[in-house]
Amino acid sequence: MLIVMDHQASAAQVDDVVAAVEKRGFTAKPIQGGDRVSIGVLYNQGAVEAAPFLCMPGVKEIIPVTRPYKQVSREFKPEDTIIRIGGVTIGEGHLNIMAGPCAIESEAQALTIAGHVKEAGAHIFRGGAFKPRTSPYSFQGMGLEGLKILAQVRDKTGLPVITEVMDVETFADVEAYADIIQIGTRNMQNFSLLKKAGRSRKPVFLKRGMSATLDEWLMAAEYILEGGNHQVILCERGVRTFVRHSRNTLDLSAVPVVRKESHLPIIVDPSHAAGRREQVLPLARAAVAAGAHGLMVEVHHEPANAASDGAQSLYPEQFAGLCREVSSIYGILNNQELQPERKNRADADR
Ligand code: PEP
Ligand code: MN
């Protein structure tokens, strides 16, 4: 249940409502919205009676929160969550592009790719230092050395960096070096890791489990918000289906549904969905057209020699083309001013 306060409600009236909620044995969570405070009622088993709160001074209305997830829901917080990392913004009004190799392989490899993706217009550099691999015999990532390389990339390019955390043991190291902490598809329901991420002050990028329902995914995000960390970015990366023409099936319908159900930003990863380079661009176009707030794309300058996921990694020039195309699509959908030369062409075509 959400108790919405009048926009003129005083701090004392908010405190009184919080006290009244807690007197009944529930937890009250005040949320500052655009022009008013709302108070979320949590830890209630079953429905809470609204009448006693409705007649309290300063209370405007009571909204029942019908979803199993509370704090991630739009019912709970109608305004979009916007996340800022230095000069980079993730969320409404911005198309954010994260790009880089699947894994950090060396300083030279990371800096070369970072230079390419920055030039093409990426906002954030990605690269795994701890890699979750199906086979124990595959490259497992550079670990701490990889994190240090990511810090160098940030220093040299100015791009914030995102990297995956695999377990609670290495959480502190990843948290120290990363600007955004990624929780991968295989760990979406690692509840100890989610609780740990909930206590972090860094934004968390939560990939959808490869066979998770939307409710399970949003409930996983709920763990992080419930821990006190409200900076969560959701990522759709494809789900496991029967098809063999792609590595996973990109569930694009998740984009509008997540946007409807939650205030959290949603990014699409076409690379892990496709598993094949030639599908990445069409899926990226479609993701932006469907309303994604951004993309995560794997890029490698020598994909044939990549330590992991070379088959789905774009060549730098392909990535530059992708950036141009998706920013045009985003611009059309969001009525952004056309670039002068494109506008002239559009006028001439009329
Ligand atoms: C990755 O982003 O490198 C990764 C392993 O992704 P996923 O968790 O989606 O498989
Ligand atoms: Mn990968």
Coordinates of C-alpha atoms and ligand atoms in Angstrom, one line a residue:
M1 CA 0.0 0.0 0.0
L2 CA 1.1 3.5 -0.8
I3 CA 0.0 6.5 1.3
V4 CA 0.3 9.6 -0.9
M5 CA 0.7 12.8 1.1
D6 CA -0.8 16.1 0.0
H7 CA 1.9 18.3 -1.7
Q8 CA 1.5 20.8 1.2
A9 CA 1.8 18.2 3.9
S10 CA 4.3 19.2 6.6
A11 CA 7.2 17.1 7.8
A12 CA 5.4 16.6 11.1
Q13 CA 2.4 15.2 9.3
V14 CA 4.6 12.8 7.4
D15 CA 6.3 11.7 10.7
D16 CA 2.8 11.1 12.2
V17 CA 1.8 8.8 9.3
V18 CA 5.1 6.9 9.6
A19 CA 4.5 6.5 13.3
A20 CA 1.0 5.3 12.7
V21 CA 2.2 2.7 10.2
E22 CA 4.9 1.4 12.5
K23 CA 2.5 1.2 15.5
R24 CA 0.6 -1.4 13.5
G25 CA 3.8 -3.5 13.1
F26 CA 4.6 -2.6 9.5
T27 CA 7.6 -0.8 8.0
A28 CA 7.1 2.7 6.5
K29 CA 9.3 3.9 3.7
P30 CA 8.9 7.6 2.8
I31 CA 9.7 8.3 -0.8
Q32 CA 10.3 11.8 -2.0
G33 CA 8.5 12.3 -5.4
G34 CA 8.5 15.3 -7.7
D35 CA 6.3 17.5 -5.5
R36 CA 5.0 15.3 -2.7
V37 CA 6.1 12.6 -0.3
S38 CA 4.5 9.1 -0.5
I39 CA 4.9 6.5 2.2
G40 CA 5.2 2.9 1.3
V41 CA 3.9 0.3 3.7
L42 CA 6.0 -2.8 3.7
Y43 CA 6.2 -6.2 5.5
N44 CA 2.4 -6.5 5.7
Q45 CA 0.9 -10.0 5.3
G46 CA -2.2 -9.4 3.3
A47 CA -4.2 -6.2 2.9
V48 CA -3.8 -3.2 5.2
E49 CA -6.9 -1.3 6.2
A50 CA -6.7 2.1 4.5
A51 CA -9.4 4.0 6.5
P52 CA -7.3 4.9 9.6
F53 CA -4.7 6.5 7.4
L54 CA -7.1 8.3 5.0
C55 CA -8.4 10.5 7.8
M56 CA -5.0 11.6 9.0
P57 CA -4.0 15.2 8.3
G58 CA -1.9 15.7 5.2
V59 CA -3.0 12.4 3.6
K60 CA -4.2 12.8 0.0
E61 CA -5.0 9.2 -1.1
I62 CA -4.2 5.6 -0.6
I63 CA -3.1 3.5 -3.5
P64 CA -3.1 -0.3 -3.1
V65 CA 0.2 -1.9 -4.5
T66 CA -1.1 -5.0 -6.2
R67 CA 2.2 -6.4 -7.5
P68 CA 4.4 -8.8 -5.6
Y69 CA 7.3 -6.4 -6.1
K70 CA 6.8 -3.1 -4.3
Q71 CA 9.7 -0.7 -4.4
V72 CA 10.5 -1.4 -8.1
S73 CA 6.9 -0.9 -9.2
R74 CA 5.5 2.1 -10.8
E75 CA 2.6 2.0 -8.4
F76 CA 5.1 2.7 -5.7
K77 CA 7.1 5.4 -7.6
P78 CA 5.5 6.8 -10.7
E79 CA 8.5 8.8 -11.9
D80 CA 11.3 7.2 -13.9
T81 CA 14.5 6.5 -12.0
I82 CA 17.4 8.4 -13.6
I83 CA 20.9 7.3 -12.7
R84 CA 23.9 9.6 -13.1
I85 CA 27.5 8.5 -13.1
G86 CA 29.7 11.6 -13.5
G87 CA 28.6 13.2 -16.7
V88 CA 26.7 10.2 -17.9
T89 CA 23.0 9.8 -17.5
I90 CA 21.0 6.5 -17.7
G91 CA 17.2 6.8 -17.9
E92 CA 14.5 8.8 -19.5
G93 CA 15.6 11.2 -22.2
H94 CA 19.0 9.6 -22.9
L95 CA 20.1 6.7 -25.0
N96 CA 23.0 5.2 -23.2
I97 CA 25.4 2.9 -25.0
M98 CA 27.8 0.6 -23.1
A99 CA 30.4 -1.2 -25.2
G100 CA 33.6 -3.1 -25.0
P101 CA 35.0 -6.6 -25.1
C102 CA 33.4 -9.6 -23.4
A103 CA 36.5 -10.0 -21.3
I104 CA 39.5 -7.8 -20.5
E105 CA 42.5 -9.7 -22.0
S106 CA 45.3 -7.2 -21.7
E107 CA 46.0 -3.6 -21.2
A108 CA 46.6 -3.0 -24.9
Q109 CA 43.5 -4.9 -25.9
A110 CA 41.3 -2.9 -23.5
L111 CA 42.7 0.4 -24.4
T112 CA 42.5 -0.2 -28.1
I113 CA 38.9 -1.2 -27.9
A114 CA 38.0 1.6 -25.5
G115 CA 39.5 4.1 -28.0
H116 CA 37.3 2.7 -30.8
V117 CA 34.1 2.6 -28.8
K118 CA 34.6 6.1 -27.4
E119 CA 35.2 7.5 -30.8
A120 CA 32.0 5.8 -32.1
G121 CA 30.0 7.5 -29.3
A122 CA 29.8 4.9 -26.5
H123 CA 29.1 6.4 -23.0
I124 CA 30.3 3.5 -20.9
F125 CA 33.1 0.9 -21.3
R126 CA 32.3 -2.7 -20.5
G127 CA 34.7 -5.6 -19.9
G128 CA 34.6 -8.7 -17.7
A129 CA 37.4 -9.3 -15.2
F130 CA 35.7 -12.2 -13.5
K131 CA 34.0 -14.4 -16.2
P132 CA 31.2 -16.9 -15.6
R133 CA 32.1 -19.6 -18.1
T134 CA 30.2 -22.8 -18.9
S135 CA 33.4 -24.8 -19.0
P136 CA 36.0 -24.7 -16.1
Y137 CA 38.7 -25.1 -18.8
S138 CA 37.7 -21.9 -20.6
F139 CA 39.4 -18.5 -19.8
Q140 CA 38.1 -17.4 -16.5
G141 CA 39.1 -13.7 -16.7
M142 CA 42.1 -11.7 -15.4
G143 CA 40.5 -11.1 -12.0
L144 CA 42.0 -8.3 -10.0
E145 CA 44.5 -7.5 -12.8
G146 CA 41.5 -7.0 -15.1
L147 CA 39.9 -4.6 -12.6
K148 CA 43.1 -2.6 -12.6
I149 CA 43.1 -2.4 -16.3
L150 CA 39.5 -1.2 -16.2
A151 CA 40.6 1.6 -13.9
Q152 CA 43.3 2.6 -16.4
V153 CA 40.7 2.7 -19.2
R154 CA 38.6 5.0 -17.1
D155 CA 41.6 7.3 -16.4
K156 CA 42.8 7.4 -20.0
T157 CA 39.4 7.7 -21.7
G158 CA 37.2 9.3 -19.1
L159 CA 34.6 6.6 -19.7
P160 CA 32.9 5.1 -16.7
V161 CA 33.4 1.3 -16.5
I162 CA 31.0 -1.6 -15.9
T163 CA 32.1 -5.1 -15.0
E164 CA 30.6 -8.2 -13.6
V165 CA 30.7 -9.4 -10.0
M166 CA 30.5 -13.2 -9.7
D167 CA 30.4 -13.7 -5.9
V168 CA 30.2 -12.2 -2.5
E169 CA 34.0 -13.0 -1.9
T170 CA 35.1 -10.6 -4.7
F171 CA 32.4 -8.1 -4.3
A172 CA 34.5 -5.5 -2.4
D173 CA 37.2 -5.5 -5.1
V174 CA 34.7 -5.2 -8.0
E175 CA 32.9 -2.4 -6.1
A176 CA 36.1 -0.5 -5.5
Y177 CA 37.0 -0.4 -9.2
A178 CA 33.7 -0.4 -11.1
D179 CA 31.4 2.5 -11.7
I180 CA 28.5 0.1 -12.3
I181 CA 28.4 -3.4 -10.8
Q182 CA 27.0 -6.0 -13.2
I183 CA 25.1 -9.0 -11.9
G184 CA 25.0 -11.6 -14.7
T185 CA 22.2 -13.8 -15.9
R186 CA 23.5 -16.8 -14.0
N187 CA 23.5 -14.9 -10.7
M188 CA 20.1 -13.1 -11.0
Q189 CA 18.7 -15.2 -8.2
N190 CA 21.9 -15.4 -6.1
F191 CA 20.1 -13.8 -3.2
S192 CA 23.3 -13.4 -1.0
L193 CA 24.8 -11.4 -3.9
L194 CA 21.7 -9.4 -4.4
K195 CA 21.6 -8.5 -0.7
K196 CA 25.3 -7.5 -0.8
A197 CA 24.5 -5.3 -3.9
G198 CA 21.7 -3.7 -1.9
R199 CA 24.2 -2.4 0.6
S200 CA 26.4 -0.9 -2.1
R201 CA 26.4 2.7 -3.1
K202 CA 27.3 2.0 -6.6
P203 CA 24.7 1.5 -9.4
V204 CA 23.8 -2.2 -10.1
F205 CA 23.2 -3.6 -13.6
L206 CA 20.9 -6.6 -13.2
K207 CA 20.7 -8.9 -16.1
R208 CA 17.6 -11.0 -16.5
G209 CA 18.1 -14.7 -15.7
M210 CA 18.1 -16.8 -18.8
S211 CA 14.9 -18.5 -17.9
A212 CA 13.4 -15.9 -15.5
T213 CA 9.9 -14.6 -15.7
L214 CA 9.4 -10.8 -15.5
D215 CA 8.1 -11.2 -11.9
E216 CA 11.2 -13.2 -10.8
W217 CA 13.5 -10.6 -12.4
L218 CA 11.7 -7.6 -10.8
M219 CA 11.6 -9.5 -7.5
A220 CA 15.4 -9.9 -7.8
A221 CA 15.7 -6.1 -8.3
E222 CA 13.4 -5.7 -5.3
Y223 CA 16.1 -7.3 -3.1
I224 CA 18.6 -4.6 -4.1
L225 CA 16.2 -1.7 -3.5
E226 CA 15.0 -3.3 -0.2
G227 CA 18.7 -3.3 0.9
G228 CA 18.8 0.5 0.4
N229 CA 20.3 0.8 -3.1
H230 CA 17.8 2.4 -5.4
Q231 CA 20.2 2.7 -8.4
V232 CA 19.3 -0.4 -10.3
I233 CA 19.4 -0.8 -14.1
L234 CA 17.6 -3.7 -15.7
C235 CA 19.1 -5.6 -18.7
E236 CA 17.2 -7.9 -21.1
R237 CA 19.8 -10.2 -22.7
G238 CA 17.7 -12.9 -24.2
V239 CA 16.0 -16.0 -22.7
R240 CA 16.5 -19.7 -23.4
T241 CA 14.1 -21.1 -25.9
F242 CA 14.0 -24.0 -28.4
V243 CA 15.4 -22.1 -31.3
R244 CA 18.9 -22.9 -32.7
H245 CA 19.3 -19.9 -35.1
S246 CA 20.4 -17.7 -32.2
R247 CA 22.1 -18.2 -28.9
N248 CA 19.1 -16.9 -27.0
T249 CA 15.8 -15.3 -27.9
L250 CA 15.7 -11.6 -27.3
D251 CA 12.5 -10.9 -25.4
L252 CA 11.7 -7.5 -26.8
S253 CA 8.2 -7.5 -25.3
A254 CA 10.0 -7.2 -21.9
V255 CA 10.9 -3.7 -22.8
P256 CA 7.5 -2.1 -22.9
V257 CA 6.3 -4.3 -20.0
V258 CA 9.2 -3.3 -17.8
R259 CA 8.6 0.3 -18.6
K260 CA 5.0 0.0 -17.7
E261 CA 5.5 -2.0 -14.5
S262 CA 8.7 -0.4 -13.2
H263 CA 10.4 3.0 -12.9
L264 CA 13.8 1.5 -13.3
P265 CA 15.8 2.0 -16.6
I266 CA 15.9 -0.9 -19.0
I267 CA 18.9 -1.6 -21.3
V268 CA 19.0 -4.3 -24.0
D269 CA 22.1 -6.5 -24.7
P270 CA 21.6 -7.8 -28.2
S271 CA 25.1 -9.4 -28.2
H272 CA 24.4 -12.2 -25.7
A273 CA 20.9 -12.6 -27.1
A274 CA 22.2 -13.1 -30.7
G275 CA 25.4 -15.0 -30.1
R276 CA 26.2 -14.1 -33.8
R277 CA 27.6 -10.9 -35.1
E278 CA 25.2 -10.5 -38.0
Q279 CA 22.1 -10.4 -35.7
V280 CA 23.4 -7.7 -33.4
L281 CA 22.6 -4.7 -35.5
P282 CA 19.0 -5.6 -36.3
L283 CA 18.3 -6.5 -32.7
A284 CA 19.9 -3.3 -31.5
R285 CA 17.7 -1.3 -33.9
A286 CA 14.6 -3.1 -32.7
A287 CA 15.5 -2.7 -29.0
V288 CA 15.8 1.1 -29.4
A289 CA 12.6 1.2 -31.4
A290 CA 10.9 -0.8 -28.6
G291 CA 11.8 1.9 -26.1
A292 CA 15.0 0.6 -24.4
H293 CA 17.0 3.3 -22.5
G294 CA 20.2 2.0 -23.9
L295 CA 22.2 -0.9 -25.2
M296 CA 25.1 -3.1 -24.1
V297 CA 27.2 -4.3 -27.0
E298 CA 30.3 -6.5 -27.3
V299 CA 33.0 -5.1 -29.5
H300 CA 36.5 -6.5 -30.3
H301 CA 39.1 -5.3 -32.8
E302 CA 40.3 -8.9 -33.3
P303 CA 37.2 -11.0 -32.6
A304 CA 38.8 -14.1 -34.2
N305 CA 41.4 -14.1 -31.4
A306 CA 39.0 -13.0 -28.6
A307 CA 39.3 -15.1 -25.4
S308 CA 35.5 -15.2 -25.1
D309 CA 32.4 -14.4 -27.2
G310 CA 34.3 -13.5 -30.4
A311 CA 31.5 -14.8 -32.6
Q312 CA 29.1 -12.1 -31.3
S313 CA 31.6 -9.3 -31.0
L314 CA 31.2 -6.5 -33.5
Y315 CA 34.2 -5.0 -35.4
P316 CA 34.8 -1.4 -34.4
E317 CA 33.5 0.0 -37.7
Q318 CA 30.3 -2.1 -37.4
F319 CA 29.8 -0.7 -33.9
A320 CA 30.3 2.8 -35.2
G321 CA 27.6 2.1 -37.8
L322 CA 25.3 0.7 -35.1
C323 CA 25.7 3.9 -33.0
R324 CA 24.8 6.1 -35.9
E325 CA 21.7 4.0 -36.7
V326 CA 20.4 3.7 -33.2
S327 CA 20.8 7.4 -32.4
S328 CA 18.8 8.2 -35.6
I329 CA 16.0 5.8 -34.5
Y330 CA 16.1 7.2 -31.0
G331 CA 16.0 10.8 -32.3
I332 CA 12.9 10.1 -34.5
L333 CA 11.1 8.4 -31.7
N334 CA 11.9 11.1 -29.2
N335 CA 11.3 14.0 -31.6
Q336 CA 14.8 15.2 -31.2
E337 CA 16.0 18.0 -33.5
L338 CA 17.3 16.4 -36.7
Q339 CA 20.9 17.2 -37.5
P340 CA 21.0 20.1 -40.0
E341 CA 22.1 18.1 -43.0
R342 CA 19.4 15.5 -42.4
K343 CA 16.8 18.1 -41.9
N344 CA 17.7 19.7 -45.2
R345 CA 17.4 16.4 -46.9
A346 CA 14.0 15.8 -45.2
D347 CA 12.8 19.2 -46.3
A348 CA 14.0 18.6 -49.9
D349 CA 12.1 15.2 -49.9
R350 CA 8.8 16.9 -49.1
Ligands
PEP1 C1 28.5 -10.6 -20.0 O1 27.9 -9.5 -20.1 O2 29.8 -10.7 -20.3 C2 27.8 -11.8 -19.7 C3 28.5 -12.9 -19.3 O3 26.5 -11.7 -19.9 P1 25.3 -12.7 -19.4 O4 25.3 -12.7 -17.9 O5 24.1 -12.0 -20.0 O6 25.5 -14.0 -20.0
MN2 MN 30.2 -12.1 -23.3

